[in-house]
GROMACS .gro file of C-alpha atoms in nm:
model
  435
    1UNK     CA    1  19.609   8.517  -0.313
    2UNK     CA    2  19.255   8.653  -0.312
    3UNK     CA    3  19.118   8.297  -0.339
    4UNK     CA    4  19.327   8.200  -0.038
    5UNK     CA    5  19.199   8.495   0.168
    6UNK     CA    6  18.839   8.432   0.071
    7UNK     CA    7  18.880   8.063   0.184
    8UNK     CA    8  19.026   8.181   0.507
    9UNK     CA    9  18.734   8.414   0.575
   10UNK     CA   10  18.483   8.144   0.504
   11UNK     CA   11  18.664   7.921   0.750
   12UNK     CA   12  18.653   8.189   1.021
   13UNK     CA   13  18.291   8.252   0.944
   14UNK     CA   14  18.203   7.891   0.976
   15UNK     CA   15  18.394   7.857   1.304
   16UNK     CA   16  18.225   8.177   1.447
   17UNK     CA   17  17.871   8.051   1.344
   18UNK     CA   18  17.951   7.709   1.511
   19UNK     CA   19  18.065   7.882   1.830
   20UNK     CA   20  17.755   8.101   1.821
   21UNK     CA   21  17.538   7.792   1.798
   22UNK     CA   22  17.725   7.639   2.104
   23UNK     CA   23  17.671   7.972   2.288
   24UNK     CA   24  17.294   7.968   2.205
   25UNK     CA   25  17.264   7.614   2.326
   26UNK     CA   26  17.435   7.713   2.649
   27UNK     CA   27  17.190   8.006   2.689
   28UNK     CA   28  16.896   7.777   2.648
   29UNK     CA   29  17.027   7.556   2.927
   30UNK     CA   30  17.079   7.859   3.148
   31UNK     CA   31  16.712   7.969   3.068
   32UNK     CA   32  16.586   7.634   3.165
   33UNK     CA   33  16.780   7.645   3.494
   34UNK     CA   34  16.633   7.995   3.563
   35UNK     CA   35  16.286   7.858   3.491
   36UNK     CA   36  16.337   7.578   3.746
   37UNK     CA   37  16.469   7.836   4.004
   38UNK     CA   38  16.165   8.051   3.950
   39UNK     CA   39  15.939   7.742   3.989
   40UNK     CA   40  16.100   7.669   4.320
   41UNK     CA   41  16.013   8.015   4.431
   42UNK     CA   42  15.658   7.952   4.384
   43UNK     CA   43  15.667   7.692   4.669
   44UNK     CA   44  15.804   7.941   4.926
   45UNK     CA   45  15.513   8.016   5.158
   46UNK     CA   46  15.674   8.137   5.474
   47UNK     CA   47  15.715   8.514   5.505
   48UNK     CA   48  15.953   8.472   5.794
   49UNK     CA   49  16.217   8.327   5.563
   50UNK     CA   50  16.268   8.650   5.367
   51UNK     CA   51  16.622   8.670   5.478
   52UNK     CA   52  16.700   8.338   5.304
   53UNK     CA   53  16.464   8.367   4.996
   54UNK     CA   54  16.543   8.723   4.908
   55UNK     CA   55  16.909   8.656   4.823
   56UNK     CA   56  16.789   8.382   4.580
   57UNK     CA   57  16.550   8.624   4.432
   58UNK     CA   58  16.816   8.877   4.384
   59UNK     CA   59  17.050   8.622   4.232
   60UNK     CA   60  16.781   8.509   3.984
   61UNK     CA   61  16.704   8.861   3.899
   62UNK     CA   62  17.080   8.923   3.813
   63UNK     CA   63  17.087   8.596   3.618
   64UNK     CA   64  16.775   8.699   3.406
   65UNK     CA   65  16.932   9.038   3.335
   66UNK     CA   66  17.252   8.860   3.221
   67UNK     CA   67  17.060   8.623   2.996
   68UNK     CA   68  16.867   8.912   2.844
   69UNK     CA   69  17.182   9.100   2.757
   70UNK     CA   70  17.353   8.793   2.619
   71UNK     CA   71  17.061   8.677   2.413
   72UNK     CA   72  17.022   9.025   2.268
   73UNK     CA   73  17.389   9.017   2.163
   74UNK     CA   74  17.344   8.680   2.012
   75UNK     CA   75  17.061   8.798   1.803
   76UNK     CA   76  17.284   9.085   1.685
   77UNK     CA   77  17.551   8.838   1.570
   78UNK     CA   78  17.293   8.625   1.397
   79UNK     CA   79  17.179   8.933   1.195
   80UNK     CA   80  17.538   9.010   1.108
   81UNK     CA   81  17.600   8.651   0.971
   82UNK     CA   82  17.259   8.653   0.812
   83UNK     CA   83  17.124   8.367   1.032
   84UNK     CA   84  16.767   8.336   1.139
   85UNK     CA   85  16.743   8.509   1.474
   86UNK     CA   86  16.663   8.286   1.772
   87UNK     CA   87  16.329   8.342   1.950
   88UNK     CA   88  16.383   8.339   2.317
   89UNK     CA   89  16.031   8.258   2.417
   90UNK     CA   90  16.136   8.067   2.730
   91UNK     CA   91  16.326   8.376   2.860
   92UNK     CA   92  16.031   8.599   2.812
   93UNK     CA   93  15.804   8.349   2.986
   94UNK     CA   94  16.029   8.309   3.290
   95UNK     CA   95  16.071   8.686   3.318
   96UNK     CA   96  15.701   8.720   3.329
   97UNK     CA   97  15.659   8.442   3.570
   98UNK     CA   98  15.940   8.579   3.805
   99UNK     CA   99  15.811   8.941   3.814
  100UNK     CA  100  15.557   8.894   4.089
  101UNK     CA  101  15.782   8.678   4.303
  102UNK     CA  102  16.051   8.945   4.266
  103UNK     CA  103  15.813   9.219   4.391
  104UNK     CA  104  15.670   8.987   4.664
  105UNK     CA  105  15.995   8.905   4.835
  106UNK     CA  106  16.125   9.258   4.806
  107UNK     CA  107  15.810   9.393   4.963
  108UNK     CA  108  15.826   9.126   5.225
  109UNK     CA  109  16.178   9.209   5.327
  110UNK     CA  110  16.142   9.599   5.295
  111UNK     CA  111  15.812   9.607   5.501
  112UNK     CA  112  15.990   9.458   5.797
  113UNK     CA  113  16.094   9.826   5.842
  114UNK     CA  114  15.743   9.860   6.004
  115UNK     CA  115  15.892   9.702   6.317
  116UNK     CA  116  16.172   9.954   6.327
  117UNK     CA  117  15.927  10.242   6.284
  118UNK     CA  118  15.721  10.123   6.586
  119UNK     CA  119  16.027  10.058   6.803
  120UNK     CA  120  16.232  10.367   6.747
  121UNK     CA  121  16.189  10.703   6.920
  122UNK     CA  122  15.933  10.909   6.742
  123UNK     CA  123  16.166  11.210   6.681
  124UNK     CA  124  16.367  10.967   6.460
  125UNK     CA  125  16.067  10.883   6.247
  126UNK     CA  126  16.032  11.048   5.910
  127UNK     CA  127  15.642  11.061   5.854
  128UNK     CA  128  15.672  11.156   5.488
  129UNK     CA  129  15.897  10.855   5.424
  130UNK     CA  130  15.663  10.624   5.631
  131UNK     CA  131  15.363  10.726   5.432
  132UNK     CA  132  15.525  10.713   5.098
  133UNK     CA  133  15.677  10.353   5.159
  134UNK     CA  134  15.360  10.222   5.329
  135UNK     CA  135  15.152  10.353   5.033
  136UNK     CA  136  15.382  10.187   4.779
  137UNK     CA  137  15.393   9.853   4.964
  138UNK     CA  138  15.006   9.848   4.990
  139UNK     CA  139  14.971   9.924   4.622
  140UNK     CA  140  15.215   9.648   4.523
  141UNK     CA  141  15.057   9.408   4.761
  142UNK     CA  142  14.710   9.471   4.622
  143UNK     CA  143  14.834   9.381   4.280
  144UNK     CA  144  15.002   9.060   4.414
  145UNK     CA  145  14.673   8.958   4.561
  146UNK     CA  146  14.526   8.932   4.209
  147UNK     CA  147  14.863   8.795   4.044
  148UNK     CA  148  14.924   8.513   4.290
  149UNK     CA  149  14.569   8.406   4.385
  150UNK     CA  150  14.579   8.022   4.411
  151UNK     CA  151  14.959   8.002   4.439
  152UNK     CA  152  15.122   7.853   4.745
  153UNK     CA  153  15.312   8.184   4.781
  154UNK     CA  154  14.974   8.364   4.833
  155UNK     CA  155  15.012   8.293   5.210
  156UNK     CA  156  15.310   8.527   5.197
  157UNK     CA  157  15.100   8.790   5.029
  158UNK     CA  158  14.836   8.762   5.289
  159UNK     CA  159  15.090   8.782   5.579
  160UNK     CA  160  15.238   9.106   5.430
  161UNK     CA  161  14.899   9.255   5.357
  162UNK     CA  162  14.776   9.177   5.717
  163UNK     CA  163  15.083   9.345   5.856
  164UNK     CA  164  15.048   9.651   5.642
  165UNK     CA  165  14.673   9.673   5.730
  166UNK     CA  166  14.756   9.641   6.097
  167UNK     CA  167  15.003   9.944   6.074
  168UNK     CA  168  14.746  10.154   5.882
  169UNK     CA  169  14.571  10.291   6.191
  170UNK     CA  170  14.912  10.386   6.343
  171UNK     CA  171  15.005  10.586   6.038
  172UNK     CA  172  14.800  10.899   6.122
  173UNK     CA  173  14.951  10.895   6.469
  174UNK     CA  174  15.302  10.901   6.321
  175UNK     CA  175  15.209  11.180   6.081
  176UNK     CA  176  15.055  11.379   6.338
  177UNK     CA  177  15.326  11.356   6.621
  178UNK     CA  178  15.659  11.294   6.431
  179UNK     CA  179  15.715  11.659   6.342
  180UNK     CA  180  15.912  11.944   6.499
  181UNK     CA  181  15.600  12.169   6.508
  182UNK     CA  182  15.461  11.928   6.782
  183UNK     CA  183  15.770  11.785   6.936
  184UNK     CA  184  15.957  12.125   6.985
  185UNK     CA  185  15.648  12.301   7.153
  186UNK     CA  186  15.603  12.215   7.519
  187UNK     CA  187  15.233  12.328   7.509
  188UNK     CA  188  15.157  12.056   7.245
  189UNK     CA  189  15.360  11.789   7.429
  190UNK     CA  190  15.172  11.872   7.750
  191UNK     CA  191  14.844  11.831   7.569
  192UNK     CA  192  14.947  11.487   7.440
  193UNK     CA  193  15.052  11.397   7.792
  194UNK     CA  194  14.710  11.474   7.922
  195UNK     CA  195  14.549  11.247   7.653
  196UNK     CA  196  14.788  10.974   7.753
  197UNK     CA  197  14.713  11.024   8.118
  198UNK     CA  198  15.088  11.120   8.181
  199UNK     CA  199  15.246  11.406   8.376
  200UNK     CA  200  15.240  11.709   8.131
  201UNK     CA  201  15.544  11.852   8.312
  202UNK     CA  202  15.773  11.549   8.269
  203UNK     CA  203  15.632  11.371   7.970
  204UNK     CA  204  15.905  11.303   7.704
  205UNK     CA  205  15.711  11.264   7.372
  206UNK     CA  206  16.015  11.277   7.162
  207UNK     CA  207  16.172  10.978   7.329
  208UNK     CA  208  15.860  10.764   7.305
  209UNK     CA  209  15.816  10.488   7.042
  210UNK     CA  210  15.494  10.451   6.841
  211UNK     CA  211  15.453  10.112   7.006
  212UNK     CA  212  15.461  10.282   7.345
  213UNK     CA  213  15.222  10.561   7.241
  214UNK     CA  214  14.970  10.296   7.112
  215UNK     CA  215  14.989  10.118   7.449
  216UNK     CA  216  14.908  10.445   7.612
  217UNK     CA  217  14.582  10.455   7.422
  218UNK     CA  218  14.653  10.748   7.207
  219UNK     CA  219  14.478  10.582   6.907
  220UNK     CA  220  14.148  10.642   7.102
  221UNK     CA  221  14.228  11.015   7.081
  222UNK     CA  222  14.347  11.021   6.720
  223UNK     CA  223  14.092  11.279   6.607
  224UNK     CA  224  14.197  11.527   6.880
  225UNK     CA  225  14.563  11.454   6.805
  226UNK     CA  226  14.527  11.517   6.435
  227UNK     CA  227  14.353  11.844   6.503
  228UNK     CA  228  14.625  11.949   6.749
  229UNK     CA  229  14.885  11.860   6.479
  230UNK     CA  230  14.705  12.079   6.218
  231UNK     CA  231  14.704  12.370   6.456
  232UNK     CA  232  15.070  12.312   6.533
  233UNK     CA  233  15.146  12.324   6.160
  234UNK     CA  234  14.958  12.660   6.125
  235UNK     CA  235  15.124  12.806   6.432
  236UNK     CA  236  15.469  12.691   6.294
  237UNK     CA  237  15.398  12.873   5.965
  238UNK     CA  238  15.312  13.189   6.165
  239UNK     CA  239  15.633  13.149   6.365
  240UNK     CA  240  15.838  13.098   6.051
  241UNK     CA  241  15.678  13.414   5.899
  242UNK     CA  242  15.753  13.614   6.206
  243UNK     CA  243  16.106  13.491   6.222
  244UNK     CA  244  16.161  13.577   5.849
  245UNK     CA  245  16.031  13.935   5.899
  246UNK     CA  246  16.254  13.980   6.204
  247UNK     CA  247  16.559  13.848   6.012
  248UNK     CA  248  16.476  14.074   5.719
  249UNK     CA  249  16.485  14.387   5.928
  250UNK     CA  250  16.826  14.293   6.073
  251UNK     CA  251  16.965  14.376   5.731
  252UNK     CA  252  16.787  14.706   5.672
  253UNK     CA  253  16.992  15.011   5.725
  254UNK     CA  254  16.947  15.388   5.656
  255UNK     CA  255  17.128  15.543   5.362
  256UNK     CA  256  17.250  15.889   5.444
  257UNK     CA  257  17.322  16.189   5.229
  258UNK     CA  258  17.584  16.446   5.352
  259UNK     CA  259  17.439  16.786   5.413
  260UNK     CA  260  17.675  17.066   5.537
  261UNK     CA  261  17.789  16.958   5.879
  262UNK     CA  262  17.518  16.686   5.913
  263UNK     CA  263  17.329  16.419   5.716
  264UNK     CA  264  16.988  16.365   5.569
  265UNK     CA  265  16.799  16.038   5.526
  266UNK     CA  266  16.822  15.924   5.158
  267UNK     CA  267  16.602  15.681   4.967
  268UNK     CA  268  16.354  15.575   5.224
  269UNK     CA  269  16.086  15.455   4.975
  270UNK     CA  270  16.212  15.102   4.997
  271UNK     CA  271  16.197  15.107   5.375
  272UNK     CA  272  15.847  15.248   5.379
  273UNK     CA  273  15.724  14.985   5.122
  274UNK     CA  274  15.874  14.701   5.337
  275UNK     CA  275  15.723  14.849   5.644
  276UNK     CA  276  15.380  14.878   5.501
  277UNK     CA  277  15.394  14.522   5.373
  278UNK     CA  278  15.505  14.385   5.708
  279UNK     CA  279  15.245  14.576   5.901
  280UNK     CA  280  14.976  14.432   5.684
  281UNK     CA  281  15.118  14.081   5.707
  282UNK     CA  282  15.154  14.106   6.087
  283UNK     CA  283  14.803  14.244   6.137
  284UNK     CA  284  14.665  13.948   5.923
  285UNK     CA  285  14.866  13.703   6.142
  286UNK     CA  286  14.728  13.870   6.457
  287UNK     CA  287  14.373  13.811   6.327
  288UNK     CA  288  14.446  13.437   6.247
  289UNK     CA  289  14.264  13.190   6.460
  290UNK     CA  290  14.601  13.010   6.509
  291UNK     CA  291  14.782  13.310   6.644
  292UNK     CA  292  14.676  13.287   7.007
  293UNK     CA  293  14.959  13.060   7.117
  294UNK     CA  294  15.221  13.313   6.975
  295UNK     CA  295  15.042  13.630   7.057
  296UNK     CA  296  15.303  13.715   7.328
  297UNK     CA  297  15.551  13.739   7.041
  298UNK     CA  298  15.321  13.865   6.769
  299UNK     CA  299  15.160  14.159   6.935
  300UNK     CA  300  15.487  14.314   7.051
  301UNK     CA  301  15.617  14.284   6.696
  302UNK     CA  302  15.304  14.454   6.555
  303UNK     CA  303  15.358  14.730   6.823
  304UNK     CA  304  15.719  14.756   6.713
  305UNK     CA  305  15.646  14.791   6.349
  306UNK     CA  306  15.375  15.060   6.424
  307UNK     CA  307  15.633  15.255   6.635
  308UNK     CA  308  15.886  15.220   6.356
  309UNK     CA  309  15.632  15.355   6.106
  310UNK     CA  310  15.517  15.639   6.328
  311UNK     CA  311  15.877  15.732   6.422
  312UNK     CA  312  15.991  15.719   6.050
  313UNK     CA  313  15.703  15.931   5.929
  314UNK     CA  314  15.768  16.193   6.203
  315UNK     CA  315  16.142  16.174   6.126
  316UNK     CA  316  16.076  16.258   5.756
  317UNK     CA  317  15.850  16.542   5.860
  318UNK     CA  318  16.122  16.675   6.082
  319UNK     CA  319  16.382  16.630   5.803
  320UNK     CA  320  16.162  16.838   5.558
  321UNK     CA  321  16.132  17.115   5.807
  322UNK     CA  322  16.500  17.120   5.886
  323UNK     CA  323  16.606  17.106   5.527
  324UNK     CA  324  16.349  17.379   5.436
  325UNK     CA  325  16.433  17.622   5.711
  326UNK     CA  326  16.806  17.563   5.745
  327UNK     CA  327  16.902  17.799   5.462
  328UNK     CA  328  16.675  18.065   5.604
  329UNK     CA  329  16.788  18.068   5.960
  330UNK     CA  330  17.146  17.919   5.941
  331UNK     CA  331  17.301  18.016   5.618
  332UNK     CA  332  17.131  18.356   5.583
  333UNK     CA  333  17.120  18.575   5.883
  334UNK     CA  334  16.889  18.854   5.755
  335UNK     CA  335  16.555  18.676   5.816
  336UNK     CA  336  16.700  18.530   6.139
  337UNK     CA  337  16.751  18.881   6.270
  338UNK     CA  338  16.404  18.972   6.185
  339UNK     CA  339  16.267  18.661   6.362
  340UNK     CA  340  16.501  18.622   6.659
  341UNK     CA  341  16.268  18.405   6.874
  342UNK     CA  342  16.204  18.162   6.587
  343UNK     CA  343  16.561  18.161   6.492
  344UNK     CA  344  16.659  18.050   6.852
  345UNK     CA  345  16.390  17.787   6.834
  346UNK     CA  346  16.527  17.645   6.515
  347UNK     CA  347  16.880  17.656   6.634
  348UNK     CA  348  16.781  17.412   6.920
  349UNK     CA  349  16.595  17.187   6.674
  350UNK     CA  350  16.902  17.178   6.435
  351UNK     CA  351  17.145  17.108   6.713
  352UNK     CA  352  16.932  16.806   6.819
  353UNK     CA  353  16.920  16.706   6.445
  354UNK     CA  354  17.299  16.721   6.403
  355UNK     CA  355  17.351  16.517   6.719
  356UNK     CA  356  17.098  16.250   6.621
  357UNK     CA  357  17.228  16.212   6.260
  358UNK     CA  358  17.589  16.183   6.381
  359UNK     CA  359  17.476  15.890   6.590
  360UNK     CA  360  17.280  15.741   6.306
  361UNK     CA  361  17.579  15.764   6.081
  362UNK     CA  362  17.774  15.530   6.322
  363UNK     CA  363  17.488  15.295   6.370
  364UNK     CA  364  17.227  15.317   6.083
  365UNK     CA  365  17.011  15.012   6.171
  366UNK     CA  366  16.666  15.114   6.097
  367UNK     CA  367  16.465  14.886   6.343
  368UNK     CA  368  16.696  14.963   6.634
  369UNK     CA  369  16.685  15.334   6.568
  370UNK     CA  370  16.309  15.366   6.508
  371UNK     CA  371  16.235  15.146   6.809
  372UNK     CA  372  16.397  15.396   7.037
  373UNK     CA  373  16.109  15.517   7.252
  374UNK     CA  374  16.275  15.860   7.300
  375UNK     CA  375  16.278  15.948   6.923
  376UNK     CA  376  15.907  15.968   6.855
  377UNK     CA  377  15.830  16.233   7.134
  378UNK     CA  378  16.141  16.422   7.030
  379UNK     CA  379  16.028  16.443   6.668
  380UNK     CA  380  15.670  16.527   6.769
  381UNK     CA  381  15.793  16.809   6.984
  382UNK     CA  382  16.033  16.931   6.712
  383UNK     CA  383  15.768  16.913   6.442
  384UNK     CA  384  15.522  17.113   6.649
  385UNK     CA  385  15.799  17.374   6.674
  386UNK     CA  386  15.875  17.356   6.312
  387UNK     CA  387  15.508  17.406   6.230
  388UNK     CA  388  15.503  17.720   6.451
  389UNK     CA  389  15.810  17.859   6.290
  390UNK     CA  390  15.659  17.801   5.945
  391UNK     CA  391  15.351  17.980   6.036
  392UNK     CA  392  15.537  18.273   6.179
  393UNK     CA  393  15.748  18.286   5.864
  394UNK     CA  394  15.438  18.297   5.656
  395UNK     CA  395  15.310  18.587   5.869
  396UNK     CA  396  15.639  18.768   5.830
  397UNK     CA  397  15.625  18.717   5.453
  398UNK     CA  398  15.280  18.859   5.444
  399UNK     CA  399  15.389  19.175   5.632
  400UNK     CA  400  15.662  19.225   5.350
  401UNK     CA  401  15.392  19.176   5.079
  402UNK     CA  402  15.177  19.436   5.258
  403UNK     CA  403  15.475  19.678   5.250
  404UNK     CA  404  15.576  19.584   4.902
  405UNK     CA  405  15.271  19.490   4.690
  406UNK     CA  406  15.485  19.369   4.400
  407UNK     CA  407  15.589  19.072   4.635
  408UNK     CA  408  15.231  18.937   4.600
  409UNK     CA  409  15.346  18.806   4.259
  410UNK     CA  410  15.627  18.601   4.414
  411UNK     CA  411  15.612  18.260   4.574
  412UNK     CA  412  15.726  18.220   4.916
  413UNK     CA  413  16.051  18.062   4.816
  414UNK     CA  414  16.133  18.343   4.568
  415UNK     CA  415  16.033  18.606   4.829
  416UNK     CA  416  16.260  18.433   5.095
  417UNK     CA  417  16.548  18.444   4.856
  418UNK     CA  418  16.500  18.818   4.812
  419UNK     CA  419  16.461  18.890   5.173
  420UNK     CA  420  16.768  18.679   5.251
  421UNK     CA  421  16.951  18.946   5.042
  422UNK     CA  422  16.778  19.240   5.207
  423UNK     CA  423  17.101  19.418   5.268
  424UNK     CA  424  17.097  19.495   4.898
  425UNK     CA  425  16.846  19.789   4.873
  426UNK     CA  426  16.787  19.714   4.513
  427UNK     CA  427  16.570  19.428   4.608
  428UNK     CA  428  16.372  19.588   4.886
  429UNK     CA  429  16.330  19.954   4.788
  430UNK     CA  430  15.979  20.052   4.711
  431UNK     CA  431  15.912  20.121   4.340
  432UNK     CA  432  15.783  20.455   4.232
  433UNK     CA  433  15.441  20.303   4.203
  434UNK     CA  434  15.453  20.181   4.572
  435UNK     CA  435  15.498  20.528   4.720
   0.00000   0.00000   0.00000
């Protein structure tokens, strides 16, 4: 039984090895056929036939890839059956011979895109892609000049290189004009129209092709156009920064802290930091040599930020005064009775504060609130009154210290707390030493 199985395995092995030899012979024939196909490509010398030649190139490329995979598999089988691996020298040679022709006809076909770039409206041109592809084609073509020197196909290389070289002067024009920073700004379009001798009011730059722009003589003004494009890029960056700042402030709102029958501003440090940063950034932008074209937007924005800053600072001063004096004049009547004029003045300030904060609670948008031109004068007036009240309060406390020398050892806050409870004689009666 074992001998019979062994004989059968040997038979199968011999059959497989024989089939493998037939397969190797067939692959050699296919390699020879591929070599002939590659040789025929070397006689193709007309670049206008790329539509016919390229399919042959692609078919040969696919054939060589298939042959490489199959020869590799055959070598694996040979190793399994302990056969001497076949050396596919012919395949490696044809692959090496085919490589430059593969690149040549791909570049020849792809570079016909140059015609499309020159004949399509410039707002449809991607200047980055144009530069990248043109650069790659030039690099490949320069290699082919060395690789195919002396071959009949060299005439195709020369034709492609000449076409790429002819497009090279147009490339800066495409890069300079095919961008939103130029096309979407009428002032830049008008300047291009002047250089082209066209009507600045009606000139449609976005609809013009590179071919048309070249015919208008714009290559004669390429230095001025490149400079205009650079300025447009810088202006666009400034506009983007300005837009980003405006958008950021749309999301900033006051956080409020309930306080008796009203509210206080809470956690304004983040707002102040953002405000300082944006003021500095805006003032840097205003000083930029590229800001002139957008100064009508930039300067009002700077003024707005400065107003927000002044208003918020005055607002916080007002809040401090209201918060400090409110317990003295509102929640304790003793000092209020002793300072009736200041008490009435503070009552007016507090009423205005309550009204304002009720409104802020409904719409806490920082930029809108602090841009209100009525607020800053209101806060400045109230702060002047609060300053007056504080000075009068200090004078009042000093009179109490003069009457009660022991009060000299107390802070203003401690003394206010005692005087707020002045109805209790225990706190205000002179000590035996005072009499």
